Amino acid sequence: MSNETDVTVILPPPAIPLRILSDPAPEPVPRPQGYNGSDLTQKKKKERRMELQGLEVGDPRSTINLLKLGLHNVAQSLPPILRKYGWMIPIILVIWTGLGTFSAYKMMAAAPALAPLWMFLDKIILVLVFLTASYNNFIGKAIYATVVLRVIVPLVRRVRREGFRKVKTNFTSLIPDLQKNWAEVGARSLGILILFAGLAAMISNFLTRNNAIDKIAVSLAIAFAIMKALGDGPRSIPFMTGRVVMNDLFVLLRKPSPVRNHHIYVALSGLTLGFLSSILLAVLRKPLGENIGYILGAIAVVAGLVLIVVMKSKQADA
């Protein structure tokens, strides 16, 4: 009888390839046609460079390019405007000429019996002169006509299309937006506001020639246009112009531009206040003279610059 012992042999497990145990390889992400990773990197670098310069994507790289863009837009938009409103030009010229030459005193001298009628007509003429900027110089008339055609008329159409309640939100948010941007600028906000208000007062004096009440419609129209630009936001033309011009100024100084949209918002708010001050200048014109806008504007500019320098030095010391 044989002694046989059962021996159990334990075999090692079969070798399993590691690629089976690991997660399946992700499928490649589909790339759009024409995709180029280097182009995307260059785009991000360009956006970052423009951000450091205080510019935004789509801004012209210099003031010269900005002027070229403006002239190009004028050349494109002027023919359609002339085709649409060209028939009004002779009428406007006749109105400006007629209102500019009418004199109630000459009429009273020619027909004194109709003196009450001439005085009544004189009041109506003064209102029409104000609304049409008939007494302003050529530059004032051109700016006034441009603001009316490019800002006021489209806004009136928008009100008729969307309703006044929806449109007015662009203007009711101006004060809260000013407070927010004022806080972002910091201590120099007051100096910037006063500086640009003074500049606007001097420009208003130039456009009205003597700050007369019948010539300030152009200043009020400019103030209205700036308020609309503030409501439209950083992509509006005044914001873009401010970014590009200030960047070029600091390029000449060989310094990076510290100007951002919140600085421009405060500056544009100062311009708005300065042009609105034409109402006060019209009141002060009689006791203080026709050049009161230049005088008070120059004082405000100097005061604003002093405040900016003082606040900047205080921040540096702190």
Coordinates of C-alpha atoms in Angstrom, one line a residue:
M1 CA 0.0 0.0 0.0
S2 CA 1.5 3.2 -1.1
N3 CA 1.5 6.4 1.0
E4 CA 0.5 9.2 -1.4
T5 CA 0.1 12.7 0.0
D6 CA -2.2 15.2 -1.8
V7 CA -0.2 18.3 -2.4
T8 CA -2.1 21.5 -3.3
V9 CA -0.1 23.8 -5.5
I10 CA -1.1 27.5 -5.3
L11 CA -0.5 29.2 -8.6
P12 CA 0.1 33.0 -8.7
P13 CA -2.7 35.1 -10.2
P14 CA -2.5 35.9 -13.8
A15 CA -0.7 39.1 -14.7
I16 CA -3.2 41.9 -15.5
P17 CA -1.9 44.8 -17.6
L18 CA -1.8 48.0 -15.6
R19 CA -3.7 49.9 -18.4
I20 CA -6.7 47.7 -17.7
L21 CA -6.7 48.6 -14.0
S22 CA -6.3 52.3 -14.6
D23 CA -9.0 54.7 -15.7
P24 CA -9.6 54.8 -19.4
A25 CA -7.7 57.5 -21.2
P26 CA -9.9 60.6 -21.7
E27 CA -11.0 61.4 -25.2
P28 CA -9.3 64.4 -26.8
V29 CA -11.2 67.6 -26.5
P30 CA -12.4 68.7 -29.9
R31 CA -10.8 71.9 -31.1
P32 CA -12.6 74.4 -33.3
Q33 CA -11.6 74.7 -36.9
G34 CA -8.6 77.0 -37.2
Y35 CA -7.7 76.7 -33.5
N36 CA -4.2 77.8 -32.6
G37 CA -3.0 77.7 -29.1
S38 CA -0.3 80.2 -29.7
D39 CA -2.8 82.7 -31.0
L40 CA -4.8 82.3 -27.9
T41 CA -1.8 82.9 -25.7
Q42 CA -0.8 86.0 -27.7
K43 CA -4.4 87.3 -27.3
K44 CA -4.3 86.9 -23.6
K45 CA -0.9 88.6 -23.4
K46 CA -2.3 91.5 -25.5
E47 CA -5.3 91.8 -23.2
R48 CA -3.1 91.8 -20.2
R49 CA -0.8 94.4 -21.7
M50 CA -3.7 96.7 -22.5
E51 CA -5.1 96.2 -19.0
L52 CA -1.8 97.4 -17.5
Q53 CA -1.9 100.4 -19.8
G54 CA -5.5 101.3 -18.7
L55 CA -7.0 100.3 -22.1
E56 CA -9.7 97.9 -22.9
V57 CA -10.1 95.4 -25.8
G58 CA -11.2 97.3 -28.9
D59 CA -9.6 100.7 -27.8
P60 CA -7.3 102.4 -30.3
R61 CA -3.7 102.1 -29.3
S62 CA -3.0 105.8 -29.6
T63 CA -4.6 109.2 -29.9
I64 CA -3.6 109.3 -33.6
N65 CA -5.4 106.0 -34.2
L66 CA -8.4 107.4 -32.2
L67 CA -8.5 110.4 -34.5
K68 CA -8.2 108.2 -37.6
L69 CA -11.1 106.1 -36.3
G70 CA -13.2 109.1 -35.6
L71 CA -12.6 110.6 -39.1
H72 CA -13.4 107.2 -40.6
N73 CA -16.6 107.0 -38.7
V74 CA -17.5 110.5 -39.7
A75 CA -16.8 109.8 -43.4
Q76 CA -19.0 106.7 -43.2
S77 CA -21.9 108.3 -41.2
L78 CA -22.0 111.7 -42.8
P79 CA -23.4 110.7 -46.3
P80 CA -26.4 108.8 -44.7
I81 CA -27.1 111.8 -42.4
L82 CA -27.0 114.2 -45.2
R83 CA -29.3 112.1 -47.3
K84 CA -31.7 111.9 -44.3
Y85 CA -31.5 115.4 -42.9
G86 CA -30.0 117.4 -45.8
W87 CA -33.3 119.0 -46.6
M88 CA -33.2 120.7 -43.2
I89 CA -29.9 122.5 -43.7
P90 CA -31.4 125.4 -45.7
I91 CA -34.3 125.8 -43.3
I92 CA -31.9 125.9 -40.3
L93 CA -29.7 128.4 -42.0
V94 CA -32.7 130.6 -42.7
I95 CA -33.9 130.3 -39.1
W96 CA -30.5 131.1 -37.7
T97 CA -30.2 134.2 -40.0
G98 CA -33.7 135.4 -39.3
L99 CA -33.5 135.0 -35.5
G100 CA -30.0 136.5 -35.5
T101 CA -31.1 139.7 -37.2
F102 CA -34.4 140.3 -35.6
S103 CA -34.5 143.3 -33.3
A104 CA -37.7 144.4 -31.5
Y105 CA -36.2 147.8 -30.9
K106 CA -35.7 148.5 -34.6
M107 CA -39.2 147.3 -35.2
M108 CA -40.5 149.7 -32.5
A109 CA -38.6 152.5 -34.1
A110 CA -40.1 151.7 -37.5
A111 CA -43.7 151.2 -36.2
P112 CA -44.1 152.5 -32.6
A113 CA -47.8 152.0 -32.7
L114 CA -47.2 148.2 -32.6
A115 CA -44.8 148.4 -29.7
P116 CA -46.7 145.8 -27.5
L117 CA -46.7 143.3 -30.4
W118 CA -42.9 143.7 -31.0
M119 CA -42.2 143.2 -27.3
F120 CA -44.3 140.1 -27.2
L121 CA -42.5 138.8 -30.3
D122 CA -39.2 139.6 -28.8
K123 CA -39.9 137.2 -25.9
I124 CA -40.8 134.4 -28.3
I125 CA -37.7 135.2 -30.4
L126 CA -35.5 134.9 -27.3
V127 CA -36.9 131.4 -26.5
L128 CA -36.4 130.3 -30.1
V129 CA -32.8 131.7 -30.1
F130 CA -32.1 129.7 -27.0
L131 CA -33.5 126.5 -28.4
T132 CA -31.7 126.8 -31.8
A133 CA -28.4 128.3 -30.5
S134 CA -28.8 131.1 -33.1
Y135 CA -26.5 133.5 -31.2
N136 CA -23.6 131.1 -30.7
N137 CA -20.5 131.1 -32.9
F138 CA -19.9 128.5 -35.7
I139 CA -18.2 126.0 -33.4
G140 CA -21.0 126.3 -30.8
K141 CA -23.7 125.8 -33.5
A142 CA -21.8 122.8 -35.0
I143 CA -21.5 121.1 -31.6
Y144 CA -25.1 121.8 -30.7
A145 CA -26.4 120.4 -34.0
T146 CA -24.2 117.3 -33.6
V147 CA -25.5 116.6 -30.1
V148 CA -29.1 117.1 -31.1
L149 CA -28.8 114.7 -34.1
R150 CA -26.5 112.1 -32.6
V151 CA -27.7 112.0 -28.9
I152 CA -31.0 113.8 -28.3
V153 CA -33.0 112.6 -31.4
P154 CA -32.0 108.9 -31.0
L155 CA -32.8 109.1 -27.3
V156 CA -36.3 110.5 -28.0
R157 CA -36.8 107.6 -30.5
R158 CA -35.7 105.2 -27.8
V159 CA -38.2 106.7 -25.3
R160 CA -41.0 106.3 -27.8
R161 CA -39.9 102.7 -28.5
E162 CA -39.1 101.4 -25.0
G163 CA -40.9 103.8 -22.8
F164 CA -39.6 106.6 -20.5
R165 CA -39.5 104.4 -17.4
K166 CA -36.9 102.0 -18.9
V167 CA -34.8 104.8 -20.4
K168 CA -34.7 106.9 -17.2
T169 CA -32.8 104.2 -15.3
N170 CA -29.6 105.3 -17.2
F171 CA -29.9 108.7 -15.5
T172 CA -31.3 107.8 -12.1
S173 CA -28.3 105.5 -11.5
L174 CA -25.8 108.4 -12.0
I175 CA -25.6 109.4 -8.4
P176 CA -25.1 105.9 -7.0
D177 CA -22.5 105.2 -9.7
L178 CA -20.7 108.4 -8.8
Q179 CA -20.6 107.4 -5.2
K180 CA -19.2 104.0 -6.0
N181 CA -16.5 105.3 -8.4
W182 CA -15.7 108.1 -5.9
A183 CA -14.9 105.5 -3.3
E184 CA -12.7 103.6 -5.7
V185 CA -10.7 106.7 -6.6
G186 CA -10.3 107.7 -3.0
A187 CA -9.1 111.0 -1.6
R188 CA -8.2 112.6 -4.9
S189 CA -11.8 112.4 -6.2
L190 CA -12.7 115.9 -5.1
G191 CA -9.6 117.4 -6.8
I192 CA -10.4 115.6 -10.1
L193 CA -14.0 116.7 -9.9
I194 CA -13.1 120.4 -9.3
L195 CA -10.4 120.3 -11.9
F196 CA -12.6 119.1 -14.7
A197 CA -15.5 121.3 -13.6
G198 CA -13.2 124.3 -14.0
L199 CA -12.1 123.1 -17.5
A200 CA -15.8 122.8 -18.5
A201 CA -16.6 126.3 -17.2
M202 CA -13.8 127.7 -19.4
I203 CA -15.0 125.8 -22.4
S204 CA -18.5 126.9 -21.8
N205 CA -17.4 130.6 -21.7
F206 CA -15.7 130.0 -25.1
L207 CA -18.7 128.4 -26.7
T208 CA -21.1 131.1 -25.4
R209 CA -18.6 133.9 -25.9
N210 CA -20.1 135.9 -23.0
N211 CA -22.1 133.5 -20.8
A212 CA -25.4 135.1 -21.9
I213 CA -28.5 133.1 -21.0
D214 CA -29.6 132.9 -24.6
K215 CA -26.4 131.1 -25.6
I216 CA -26.1 128.4 -22.9
A217 CA -28.2 125.8 -24.7
V218 CA -25.0 124.3 -26.2
S219 CA -23.4 123.9 -22.8
L220 CA -26.5 122.2 -21.4
A221 CA -26.7 119.9 -24.4
I222 CA -23.1 118.9 -23.9
A223 CA -23.8 118.2 -20.2
F224 CA -26.8 116.0 -21.2
A225 CA -24.6 114.1 -23.7
I226 CA -22.0 113.4 -21.1
M227 CA -24.6 112.2 -18.6
K228 CA -25.9 109.8 -21.3
A229 CA -22.3 108.5 -21.8
L230 CA -22.0 108.0 -18.1
G231 CA -25.2 105.9 -18.2
D232 CA -24.0 103.9 -21.2
G233 CA -20.8 102.9 -19.4
P234 CA -17.1 102.3 -20.2
R235 CA -17.7 101.4 -23.9
S236 CA -19.0 104.9 -24.7
I237 CA -16.9 107.3 -26.7
P238 CA -16.0 109.7 -23.8
F239 CA -14.7 106.8 -21.7
M240 CA -12.7 105.4 -24.6
T241 CA -11.3 108.8 -25.4
G242 CA -10.2 109.4 -21.8
R243 CA -8.4 106.0 -21.6
V244 CA -6.5 106.5 -24.9
V245 CA -5.5 110.1 -24.3
M246 CA -4.4 109.5 -20.7
N247 CA -2.4 106.5 -21.8
D248 CA -0.6 108.6 -24.4
L249 CA 0.1 111.3 -21.9
F250 CA 1.8 108.9 -19.5
V251 CA 3.7 107.3 -22.4
L252 CA 5.3 110.7 -23.0
L253 CA 6.1 110.8 -19.2
R254 CA 7.5 107.2 -19.5
K255 CA 5.2 106.0 -16.8
P256 CA 2.5 103.4 -16.8
S257 CA -1.0 105.0 -16.8
P258 CA -2.7 104.8 -13.4
V259 CA -6.0 106.0 -15.0
R260 CA -8.9 103.6 -14.9
N261 CA -12.6 103.8 -15.7
H262 CA -13.4 105.0 -12.2
H263 CA -11.1 108.0 -12.6
I264 CA -12.7 108.8 -15.9
Y265 CA -16.2 108.5 -14.4
V266 CA -15.3 111.1 -11.7
A267 CA -13.7 113.4 -14.4
L268 CA -16.7 113.2 -16.7
S269 CA -18.9 114.0 -13.7
G270 CA -16.8 117.1 -13.1
L271 CA -17.3 118.1 -16.8
T272 CA -21.0 117.6 -16.4
L273 CA -21.1 119.9 -13.4
G274 CA -18.9 122.5 -15.2
F275 CA -21.2 122.7 -18.2
L276 CA -24.3 122.8 -16.0
S277 CA -22.7 125.7 -14.1
S278 CA -23.3 127.8 -17.2
I279 CA -26.7 128.6 -15.7
L280 CA -25.0 130.1 -12.6
L281 CA -22.4 131.9 -14.9
A282 CA -25.3 133.4 -16.8
V283 CA -26.6 134.9 -13.5
L284 CA -23.2 136.1 -12.4
R285 CA -22.4 137.6 -15.8
K286 CA -24.0 140.9 -15.2
P287 CA -22.3 141.8 -11.9
L288 CA -19.0 140.1 -12.6
G289 CA -18.5 140.5 -16.3
E290 CA -18.6 138.4 -19.5
N291 CA -15.4 136.5 -18.7
I292 CA -16.5 135.1 -15.4
G293 CA -16.4 131.6 -16.8
Y294 CA -12.7 131.9 -17.6
I295 CA -11.9 133.4 -14.2
L296 CA -13.8 131.0 -12.0
G297 CA -12.8 128.1 -14.3
A298 CA -9.1 128.9 -13.9
I299 CA -9.4 129.2 -10.1
A300 CA -11.2 125.8 -10.0
V301 CA -8.4 124.2 -12.2
V302 CA -5.7 125.5 -9.9
A303 CA -7.6 124.4 -6.8
G304 CA -8.2 121.0 -8.2
L305 CA -4.5 120.5 -9.1
V306 CA -3.5 121.6 -5.6
L307 CA -6.0 119.1 -4.0
I308 CA -4.7 116.3 -6.2
V309 CA -1.1 116.9 -5.3
V310 CA -1.8 117.4 -1.5
M311 CA -3.9 114.2 -1.3
K312 CA -1.3 112.3 -3.3
S313 CA 1.5 113.4 -0.9
K314 CA -0.7 112.5 2.1
Q315 CA -1.2 109.0 0.7
A316 CA 2.5 108.6 0.1
D317 CA 3.3 109.7 3.7
A318 CA 0.8 107.3 5.0

